[in-house]
PDB file of C-alpha atoms in Angstrom:
ATOM      1  CA  MET A1454     132.751  95.684  65.850  1.00 45.00           C
ATOM      2  CA  ILE A1455     131.195  92.897  63.770  1.00 43.00           C
ATOM      3  CA  LYS A1456     133.017  90.211  65.765  1.00 41.00           C
ATOM      4  CA  THR A1457     131.840  91.776  69.022  1.00 40.00           C
ATOM      5  CA  SER A1458     128.226  91.857  67.809  1.00 44.00           C
ATOM      6  CA  ILE A1459     128.373  88.225  66.719  1.00 42.00           C
ATOM      7  CA  ARG A1460     129.886  87.206  70.063  1.00 44.00           C
ATOM      8  CA  THR A1461     127.137  89.064  71.943  1.00 42.00           C
ATOM      9  CA  LEU A1462     124.468  87.429  69.798  1.00 45.00           C
ATOM     10  CA  LEU A1463     125.891  83.964  70.450  1.00 41.00           C
ATOM     11  CA  ILE A1464     125.908  84.608  74.211  1.00 41.00           C
ATOM     12  CA  LEU A1465     122.271  85.700  74.122  1.00 45.00           C
ATOM     13  CA  ILE A1466     121.283  82.650  72.091  1.00 44.00           C
ATOM     14  CA  SER A1467     123.085  80.378  74.560  1.00 44.00           C
ATOM     15  CA  CYS A1468     121.276  82.005  77.491  1.00 48.00           C
ATOM     16  CA  LEU A1469     117.932  81.582  75.778  1.00 49.00           C
ATOM     17  CA  VAL A1470     118.613  77.914  75.087  1.00 41.00           C
ATOM     18  CA  VAL A1471     119.497  77.307  78.731  1.00 40.00           C
ATOM     19  CA  CYS A1472     116.398  79.224  79.824  1.00 47.00           C
ATOM     20  CA  MET A1473     114.250  77.027  77.593  1.00 47.00           C
ATOM     21  CA  VAL A1474     115.795  73.893  79.046  1.00 40.00           C
ATOM     22  CA  PHE A1475     115.102  74.973  82.584  1.00 43.00           C
ATOM     23  CA  THR A1476     111.611  76.144  81.689  1.00 43.00           C
ATOM     24  CA  ILE A1477     110.788  72.761  80.206  1.00 41.00           C
ATOM     25  CA  GLY A1478     112.362  71.036  83.189  1.00 42.00           C
ATOM     26  CA  SER A1479     110.583  73.160  85.746  1.00 42.00           C
ATOM     27  CA  GLY A1480     107.812  70.611  86.052  1.00 42.00           C
ATOM     28  CA  SER A1481     110.315  68.193  87.564  1.00 40.00           C
ATOM     29  CA  GLY A1482     111.402  70.689  90.201  1.00 40.00           C
ATOM     30  CA  GLN A1483     114.542  72.080  88.521  1.00 40.00           C
ATOM     31  CA  THR A1484     115.406  75.620  89.477  1.00 44.00           C
ATOM     32  CA  ILE A1485     116.629  78.453  87.278  1.00 50.00           C
ATOM     33  CA  PRO A1486     120.306  79.367  87.704  1.00 55.00           C
ATOM     34  CA  GLU A1487     120.630  82.619  89.655  1.00 56.00           C
ATOM     35  CA  GLU A1488     122.691  84.311  86.940  1.00 54.00           C
ATOM     36  CA  LEU A1489     119.878  83.773  84.424  1.00 57.00           C
ATOM     37  CA  ASP A1490     117.122  85.063  86.696  1.00 57.00           C
ATOM     38  CA  PRO A1491     117.268  88.700  85.469  1.00 57.00           C
ATOM     39  CA  LEU A1492     116.994  87.539  81.854  1.00 55.00           C
ATOM     40  CA  ILE A1493     113.971  85.379  82.591  1.00 57.00           C
ATOM     41  CA  LYS A1494     112.244  88.051  84.673  1.00 58.00           C
ATOM     42  CA  SER A1495     112.520  90.571  81.847  1.00 56.00           C
ATOM     43  CA  ASP A1496     111.393  88.181  79.104  1.00 67.00           C
ATOM     44  CA  ARG A1497     107.696  88.909  78.455  1.00 63.00           C
ATOM     45  CA  SER A1498     107.475  86.098  75.863  1.00 76.00           C
ATOM     46  CA  LEU A1499     107.622  83.474  78.612  1.00 92.00           C
ATOM     47  CA  LYS A1500     104.388  82.143  80.085  1.00 97.00           C
ATOM     48  CA  LYS A1501     104.495  83.220  83.686  1.00 98.00           C
ATOM     49  CA  ALA A1502     102.046  82.681  86.536  1.00 98.00           C
ATOM     50  CA  TYR A1503     101.929  84.841  89.639  1.00 98.00           C
ATOM     51  CA  LEU A1504     100.062  83.117  92.462  1.00 98.00           C
ATOM     52  CA  THR A1505      98.761  85.802  94.824  1.00 98.00           C
ATOM     53  CA  PHE A1506      96.961  85.146  98.093  1.00 98.00           C
ATOM     54  CA  ASP A1507      94.810  87.831  99.747  1.00 98.00           C
ATOM     55  CA  ASP A1508      93.624  88.293 103.337  1.00 98.00           C
ATOM     56  CA  GLY A1509      96.062  86.115 105.262  1.00 98.00           C
ATOM     57  CA  PRO A1510      97.661  85.018 107.421  1.00 98.00           C
ATOM     58  CA  SER A1511      95.090  82.358 108.270  1.00 98.00           C
ATOM     59  CA  ILE A1512      95.029  78.886 109.749  1.00 98.00           C
ATOM     60  CA  ASN A1513      95.521  77.679 106.173  1.00 98.00           C
ATOM     61  CA  THR A1514      98.721  79.617 105.480  1.00 98.00           C
ATOM     62  CA  MET A1515     101.109  76.885 106.624  1.00 98.00           C
ATOM     63  CA  LYS A1516      99.338  74.326 104.436  1.00 98.00           C
ATOM     64  CA  ILE A1517      99.651  76.683 101.461  1.00 98.00           C
ATOM     65  CA  LEU A1518     103.346  77.212 102.181  1.00 98.00           C
ATOM     66  CA  ASP A1519     103.944  73.469 102.410  1.00 98.00           C
ATOM     67  CA  ILE A1520     102.287  72.926  99.020  1.00 98.00           C
ATOM     68  CA  LEU A1521     104.373  75.701  97.454  1.00 98.00           C
ATOM     69  CA  ASP A1522     107.502  74.117  98.952  1.00 98.00           C
ATOM     70  CA  ARG A1523     106.554  70.753  97.508  1.00 98.00           C
ATOM     71  CA  TYR A1524     106.464  72.239  94.012  1.00 98.00           C
ATOM     72  CA  GLN A1525     109.460  74.523  94.667  1.00 98.00           C
ATOM     73  CA  ILE A1526     107.653  77.688  93.601  1.00 97.00           C
ATOM     74  CA  LYS A1527     107.204  81.120  95.151  1.00 98.00           C
ATOM     75  CA  ALA A1528     104.093  83.236  95.629  1.00 98.00           C
ATOM     76  CA  THR A1529     103.016  86.673  96.818  1.00 98.00           C
ATOM     77  CA  PHE A1530     100.906  87.164  99.948  1.00 98.00           C
ATOM     78  CA  PHE A1531      98.881  90.386 100.233  1.00 98.00           C
ATOM     79  CA  VAL A1532      98.445  90.316 103.976  1.00 98.00           C
ATOM     80  CA  MET A1533      96.292  91.918 106.634  1.00 98.00           C
ATOM     81  CA  GLY A1534      97.101  92.812 110.227  1.00 98.00           C
ATOM     82  CA  ASN A1535      96.855  89.809 112.541  1.00 97.00           C
ATOM     83  CA  LYS A1536      98.426  89.489 116.006  1.00 95.00           C
ATOM     84  CA  GLU A1537      97.330  85.931 116.740  1.00 96.00           C
ATOM     85  CA  ALA A1538     100.168  83.557 117.619  1.00 96.00           C
ATOM     86  CA  TYR A1539      99.588  81.420 114.518  1.00 97.00           C
ATOM     87  CA  ALA A1540      99.693  84.542 112.332  1.00 98.00           C
ATOM     88  CA  GLU A1541     103.006  85.684 113.792  1.00 97.00           C
ATOM     89  CA  LYS A1542     104.478  82.307 112.854  1.00 98.00           C
ATOM     90  CA  CYS A1543     103.005  82.578 109.352  1.00 98.00           C
ATOM     91  CA  TYR A1544     104.468  86.026 108.670  1.00 98.00           C
ATOM     92  CA  ARG A1545     107.893  84.688 109.618  1.00 98.00           C
ATOM     93  CA  GLU A1546     107.513  81.509 107.575  1.00 98.00           C
ATOM     94  CA  ILE A1547     106.402  83.389 104.467  1.00 98.00           C
ATOM     95  CA  VAL A1548     109.585  85.436 104.621  1.00 98.00           C
ATOM     96  CA  ALA A1549     111.859  82.554 105.645  1.00 98.00           C
ATOM     97  CA  ARG A1550     110.680  80.384 102.762  1.00 98.00           C
ATOM     98  CA  GLY A1551     111.452  83.053 100.191  1.00 98.00           C
ATOM     99  CA  HIS A1552     107.977  84.260  99.345  1.00 98.00           C
ATOM    100  CA  SER A1553     106.913  87.881  99.042  1.00 98.00           C
ATOM    101  CA  ILE A1554     104.764  89.803 101.512  1.00 98.00           C
ATOM    102  CA  ALA A1555     102.822  92.750 100.102  1.00 98.00           C
ATOM    103  CA  LEU A1556     100.231  95.118 101.582  1.00 98.00           C
ATOM    104  CA  HIS A1557      96.472  94.560 101.583  1.00 98.00           C
ATOM    105  CA  SER A1558      95.102  96.485 104.566  1.00 98.00           C
ATOM    106  CA  TYR A1559      95.296  96.172 108.324  1.00 98.00           C
ATOM    107  CA  SER A1560      91.572  95.853 108.980  1.00 97.00           C
ATOM    108  CA  HIS A1561      89.921  95.103 105.614  1.00 96.00           C
ATOM    109  CA  ASP A1562      86.930  97.030 106.977  1.00 96.00           C
ATOM    110  CA  TYR A1563      85.347  98.833 104.020  1.00 94.00           C
ATOM    111  CA  ASN A1564      83.422 101.116 106.361  1.00 94.00           C
ATOM    112  CA  VAL A1565      86.699 102.363 107.780  1.00 95.00           C
ATOM    113  CA  ILE A1566      89.276 102.296 105.016  1.00 96.00           C
ATOM    114  CA  TYR A1567      87.018 103.753 102.330  1.00 95.00           C
ATOM    115  CA  ARG A1568      85.488 106.412 104.571  1.00 95.00           C
ATOM    116  CA  SER A1569      88.169 108.848 103.462  1.00 96.00           C
ATOM    117  CA  LYS A1570      91.597 108.928 101.880  1.00 97.00           C
ATOM    118  CA  LYS A1571      93.055 109.765 105.291  1.00 97.00           C
ATOM    119  CA  ASP A1572      91.428 106.701 106.883  1.00 97.00           C
ATOM    120  CA  PHE A1573      92.740 104.446 104.120  1.00 98.00           C
ATOM    121  CA  PHE A1574      96.335 105.563 104.614  1.00 98.00           C
ATOM    122  CA  GLN A1575      96.115 105.432 108.403  1.00 98.00           C
ATOM    123  CA  ASP A1576      95.065 101.801 108.114  1.00 98.00           C
ATOM    124  CA  LEU A1577      97.782 101.065 105.540  1.00 98.00           C
ATOM    125  CA  LYS A1578     100.486 102.704 107.660  1.00 98.00           C
ATOM    126  CA  ARG A1579      99.383 100.623 110.636  1.00 98.00           C
ATOM    127  CA  LEU A1580      99.983  97.477 108.579  1.00 98.00           C
ATOM    128  CA  GLU A1581     103.335  98.762 107.343  1.00 98.00           C
ATOM    129  CA  LEU A1582     104.434  99.426 110.931  1.00 98.00           C
ATOM    130  CA  LEU A1583     103.395  95.926 112.046  1.00 98.00           C
ATOM    131  CA  LEU A1584     105.362  94.301 109.227  1.00 98.00           C
ATOM    132  CA  SER A1585     108.486  96.434 109.457  1.00 98.00           C
ATOM    133  CA  ALA A1586     108.765  96.493 113.253  1.00 98.00           C
ATOM    134  CA  ASN A1587     108.142  92.790 113.819  1.00 97.00           C
ATOM    135  CA  TYR A1588     109.257  91.037 110.635  1.00 97.00           C
ATOM    136  CA  GLY A1589     111.593  93.438 108.859  1.00 97.00           C
ATOM    137  CA  VAL A1590     109.264  93.606 105.851  1.00 98.00           C
ATOM    138  CA  LYS A1591     109.169  96.764 103.767  1.00 97.00           C
ATOM    139  CA  THR A1592     107.285  96.807 100.490  1.00 98.00           C
ATOM    140  CA  HIS A1593     105.572  99.302  98.217  1.00 98.00           C
ATOM    141  CA  PHE A1594     103.265  96.791  96.514  1.00 98.00           C
ATOM    142  CA  VAL A1595      99.617  97.164  97.516  1.00 98.00           C
ATOM    143  CA  ARG A1596      96.365  95.450  96.628  1.00 98.00           C
ATOM    144  CA  LEU A1597      93.253  97.357  97.646  1.00 97.00           C
ATOM    145  CA  PRO A1598      90.526  95.303  99.299  1.00 96.00           C
ATOM    146  CA  GLY A1599      88.167  94.555  96.424  1.00 95.00           C
ATOM    147  CA  GLY A1600      90.782  95.736  93.931  1.00 96.00           C
ATOM    148  CA  SER A1601      91.071  99.182  92.369  1.00 96.00           C
ATOM    149  CA  GLY A1602      87.805  98.533  90.534  1.00 92.00           C
ATOM    150  CA  ASN A1603      85.770  97.568  93.597  1.00 90.00           C
ATOM    151  CA  GLN A1604      82.073  98.349  93.855  1.00 86.00           C
ATOM    152  CA  LEU A1605      82.678 101.654  95.660  1.00 87.00           C
ATOM    153  CA  MET A1606      84.415 102.983  92.549  1.00 84.00           C
ATOM    154  CA  TYR A1607      81.003 103.074  90.876  1.00 83.00           C
ATOM    155  CA  ARG A1608      79.118 104.920  93.609  1.00 88.00           C
ATOM    156  CA  ALA A1609      78.892 108.679  93.383  1.00 82.00           C
ATOM    157  CA  ALA A1610      79.676 109.238  97.068  1.00 84.00           C
ATOM    158  CA  THR A1611      82.792 107.055  97.229  1.00 91.00           C
ATOM    159  CA  ARG A1612      84.201 107.288  93.701  1.00 93.00           C
ATOM    160  CA  PRO A1613      86.231 110.462  94.475  1.00 94.00           C
ATOM    161  CA  ILE A1614      87.662 108.764  97.585  1.00 95.00           C
ATOM    162  CA  ILE A1615      88.852 105.705  95.649  1.00 95.00           C
ATOM    163  CA  LYS A1616      90.290 107.858  92.872  1.00 95.00           C
ATOM    164  CA  GLY A1617      92.075 109.985  95.455  1.00 96.00           C
ATOM    165  CA  ILE A1618      93.525 106.883  97.108  1.00 97.00           C
ATOM    166  CA  LEU A1619      94.817 105.534  93.786  1.00 97.00           C
ATOM    167  CA  GLN A1620      96.356 108.866  92.867  1.00 97.00           C
ATOM    168  CA  GLU A1621      98.115 109.258  96.206  1.00 98.00           C
ATOM    169  CA  LEU A1622      99.396 105.683  96.061  1.00 98.00           C
ATOM    170  CA  THR A1623     100.965 106.448  92.697  1.00 97.00           C
ATOM    171  CA  ASP A1624     102.278 109.860  93.746  1.00 98.00           C
ATOM    172  CA  THR A1625     103.944 108.474  96.878  1.00 98.00           C
ATOM    173  CA  GLY A1626     105.719 105.549  95.201  1.00 98.00           C
ATOM    174  CA  TYR A1627     103.392 102.647  95.860  1.00 98.00           C
ATOM    175  CA  VAL A1628     102.394 100.230  93.106  1.00 98.00           C
ATOM    176  CA  TYR A1629      98.846  98.920  93.347  1.00 98.00           C
ATOM    177  CA  VAL A1630      98.307  95.465  91.903  1.00 98.00           C
ATOM    178  CA  ASP A1631      95.090  93.956  90.592  1.00 98.00           C
ATOM    179  CA  TRP A1632      94.683  90.645  88.736  1.00 98.00           C
ATOM    180  CA  ASN A1633      93.690  89.218  85.373  1.00 98.00           C
ATOM    181  CA  VAL A1634      92.739  85.715  86.534  1.00 98.00           C
ATOM    182  CA  ASP A1635      90.107  85.392  89.263  1.00 98.00           C
ATOM    183  CA  SER A1636      89.704  82.007  90.940  1.00 98.00           C
ATOM    184  CA  LYS A1637      86.448  83.307  92.479  1.00 97.00           C
ATOM    185  CA  ASP A1638      87.267  81.365  95.616  1.00 97.00           C
ATOM    186  CA  GLY A1639      86.432  84.462  97.648  1.00 94.00           C
ATOM    187  CA  ILE A1640      82.756  84.391  96.714  1.00 94.00           C
ATOM    188  CA  SER A1641      81.900  81.669  99.203  1.00 95.00           C
ATOM    189  CA  PRO A1642      83.571  78.938 101.285  1.00 95.00           C
ATOM    190  CA  LEU A1643      81.211  76.588  99.456  1.00 96.00           C
ATOM    191  CA  THR A1644      82.863  77.243  96.094  1.00 97.00           C
ATOM    192  CA  SER A1645      84.103  73.791  95.147  1.00 98.00           C
ATOM    193  CA  GLN A1646      87.681  72.704  94.609  1.00 98.00           C
ATOM    194  CA  GLN A1647      86.807  71.810  91.016  1.00 98.00           C
ATOM    195  CA  THR A1648      85.249  75.224  90.308  1.00 98.00           C
ATOM    196  CA  ILE A1649      88.250  77.077  91.715  1.00 98.00           C
ATOM    197  CA  THR A1650      90.631  74.983  89.631  1.00 98.00           C
ATOM    198  CA  GLN A1651      88.579  75.399  86.466  1.00 98.00           C
ATOM    199  CA  ASN A1652      88.272  79.158  86.944  1.00 98.00           C
ATOM    200  CA  VAL A1653      92.042  79.521  87.164  1.00 98.00           C
ATOM    201  CA  LEU A1654      93.079  77.175  84.372  1.00 98.00           C
ATOM    202  CA  SER A1655      90.409  78.233  81.877  1.00 98.00           C
ATOM    203  CA  ASN A1656      91.179  81.937  82.325  1.00 98.00           C
ATOM    204  CA  ALA A1657      94.960  81.720  82.643  1.00 98.00           C
ATOM    205  CA  LYS A1658      95.266  80.322  79.122  1.00 95.00           C
ATOM    206  CA  HIS A1659      94.251  83.748  77.776  1.00 96.00           C
ATOM    207  CA  HIS A1660      97.246  85.440  79.432  1.00 97.00           C
ATOM    208  CA  LYS A1661     100.966  84.888  78.989  1.00 97.00           C
ATOM    209  CA  GLN A1662     101.446  86.831  82.210  1.00 97.00           C
ATOM    210  CA  ALA A1663      98.751  85.509  84.546  1.00 98.00           C
ATOM    211  CA  ILE A1664      98.284  87.320  87.864  1.00 98.00           C
ATOM    212  CA  ILE A1665      96.037  84.933  89.752  1.00 98.00           C
ATOM    213  CA  LEU A1666      93.756  85.957  92.619  1.00 98.00           C
ATOM    214  CA  LEU A1667      93.392  83.405  95.414  1.00 98.00           C
ATOM    215  CA  HIS A1668      92.466  83.794  99.068  1.00 98.00           C
ATOM    216  CA  ASP A1669      94.148  82.776 102.302  1.00 98.00           C
ATOM    217  CA  ILE A1670      91.172  82.803 104.654  1.00 97.00           C
ATOM    218  CA  ASN A1671      90.295  80.498 107.559  1.00 97.00           C
ATOM    219  CA  SER A1672      87.092  79.255 105.945  1.00 96.00           C
ATOM    220  CA  MET A1673      88.519  78.766 102.436  1.00 96.00           C
ATOM    221  CA  LYS A1674      89.549  75.119 102.766  1.00 97.00           C
ATOM    222  CA  ASN A1675      88.808  74.367  99.127  1.00 98.00           C
ATOM    223  CA  THR A1676      91.436  76.840  97.949  1.00 98.00           C
ATOM    224  CA  VAL A1677      94.056  74.738  99.702  1.00 98.00           C
ATOM    225  CA  LYS A1678      92.639  71.549  98.184  1.00 98.00           C
ATOM    226  CA  ALA A1679      92.620  73.081  94.700  1.00 98.00           C
ATOM    227  CA  LEU A1680      96.149  74.467  94.840  1.00 98.00           C
ATOM    228  CA  PRO A1681      98.126  71.349  93.803  1.00 98.00           C
ATOM    229  CA  THR A1682      95.873  70.770  90.787  1.00 98.00           C
ATOM    230  CA  ILE A1683      96.150  74.446  89.827  1.00 98.00           C
ATOM    231  CA  ILE A1684      99.940  74.335  89.989  1.00 98.00           C
ATOM    232  CA  GLU A1685     100.168  71.086  88.042  1.00 98.00           C
ATOM    233  CA  GLY A1686      97.733  72.364  85.417  1.00 98.00           C
ATOM    234  CA  LEU A1687      99.693  75.577  84.925  1.00 98.00           C
ATOM    235  CA  LYS A1688     102.956  73.648  84.664  1.00 98.00           C
ATOM    236  CA  GLU A1689     101.432  71.401  82.003  1.00 98.00           C
ATOM    237  CA  GLU A1690     100.543  74.539  80.032  1.00 97.00           C
ATOM    238  CA  GLY A1691     104.168  75.671  80.172  1.00 97.00           C
ATOM    239  CA  TYR A1692     103.963  78.337  82.873  1.00 98.00           C
ATOM    240  CA  ILE A1693     106.807  79.169  85.198  1.00 98.00           C
ATOM    241  CA  PHE A1694     106.106  80.892  88.509  1.00 98.00           C
ATOM    242  CA  ASP A1695     107.279  84.169  89.981  1.00 98.00           C
ATOM    243  CA  ILE A1696     106.566  86.707  92.714  1.00 98.00           C
ATOM    244  CA  ILE A1697     105.247  90.212  92.185  1.00 98.00           C
ATOM    245  CA  ASP A1698     108.168  92.600  91.733  1.00 97.00           C
ATOM    246  CA  GLU A1699     109.378  95.483  89.584  1.00 96.00           C
ATOM    247  CA  THR A1700     109.470  93.308  86.451  1.00 95.00           C
ATOM    248  CA  THR A1701     105.841  92.180  86.773  1.00 97.00           C
ATOM    249  CA  PRO A1702     103.478  93.655  84.146  1.00 95.00           C
ATOM    250  CA  GLN A1703     101.185  96.183  85.816  1.00 94.00           C
ATOM    251  CA  ILE A1704      97.605  94.979  85.901  1.00 96.00           C
ATOM    252  CA  GLN A1705      95.413  97.800  87.176  1.00 96.00           C
ATOM    253  CA  PHE A1706      91.639  98.125  86.764  1.00 95.00           C
ATOM    254  CA  ASN A1707      91.793 101.907  87.216  1.00 90.00           C
TER     255      ASN A1707
END
């Protein structure tokens, strides 16, 4: 029994040493061995960054994907419904390049989706059908437009609707995902590359598990420009990168 325990301990120590080596080397593009991936995913002591992009696909999506490829990292795209030819290519490329597609909303129209719980789920199901029928994507990860703590949560008329939506999401097996690092790139297309970068790097340092909100919108050119500096800055701080999945810490405003 003692020999078995010692052997197990030595194996764990060896795995941790290898993990540390690959974490340190990640800045040079080394990848983590597949057999160690479950260990790393479950290790909350590691500094981990989750790049998440809302509102795509857009005309910027391919540029974002190319940057992610350059740094050999994966991200999560909370997408909308888009039947433009460029968007169809982007959906396919996101999947083909090993990134994760999650649900945002089909329309992103607050006047529709937050009119009632029924309207919200009709819109969500429309997006699910688009993704499953055309791209084979099935996911239960959702990010509400505006997040679960959006402004409607604090209005008397709409608060019960938002709470009802969150409860039904939970009851029916969805996981809604907010963020703890806001790039604030969604405030305006005029938000500078430097401001976006600073917002991410200055706030990420307060979180070992940083779920970072970025936007994939036609007009948000500065997000694309800021992305390489954001990635390099996070790598310098010792972060590795991952997609949203079952091992991701749940960040929920409500």
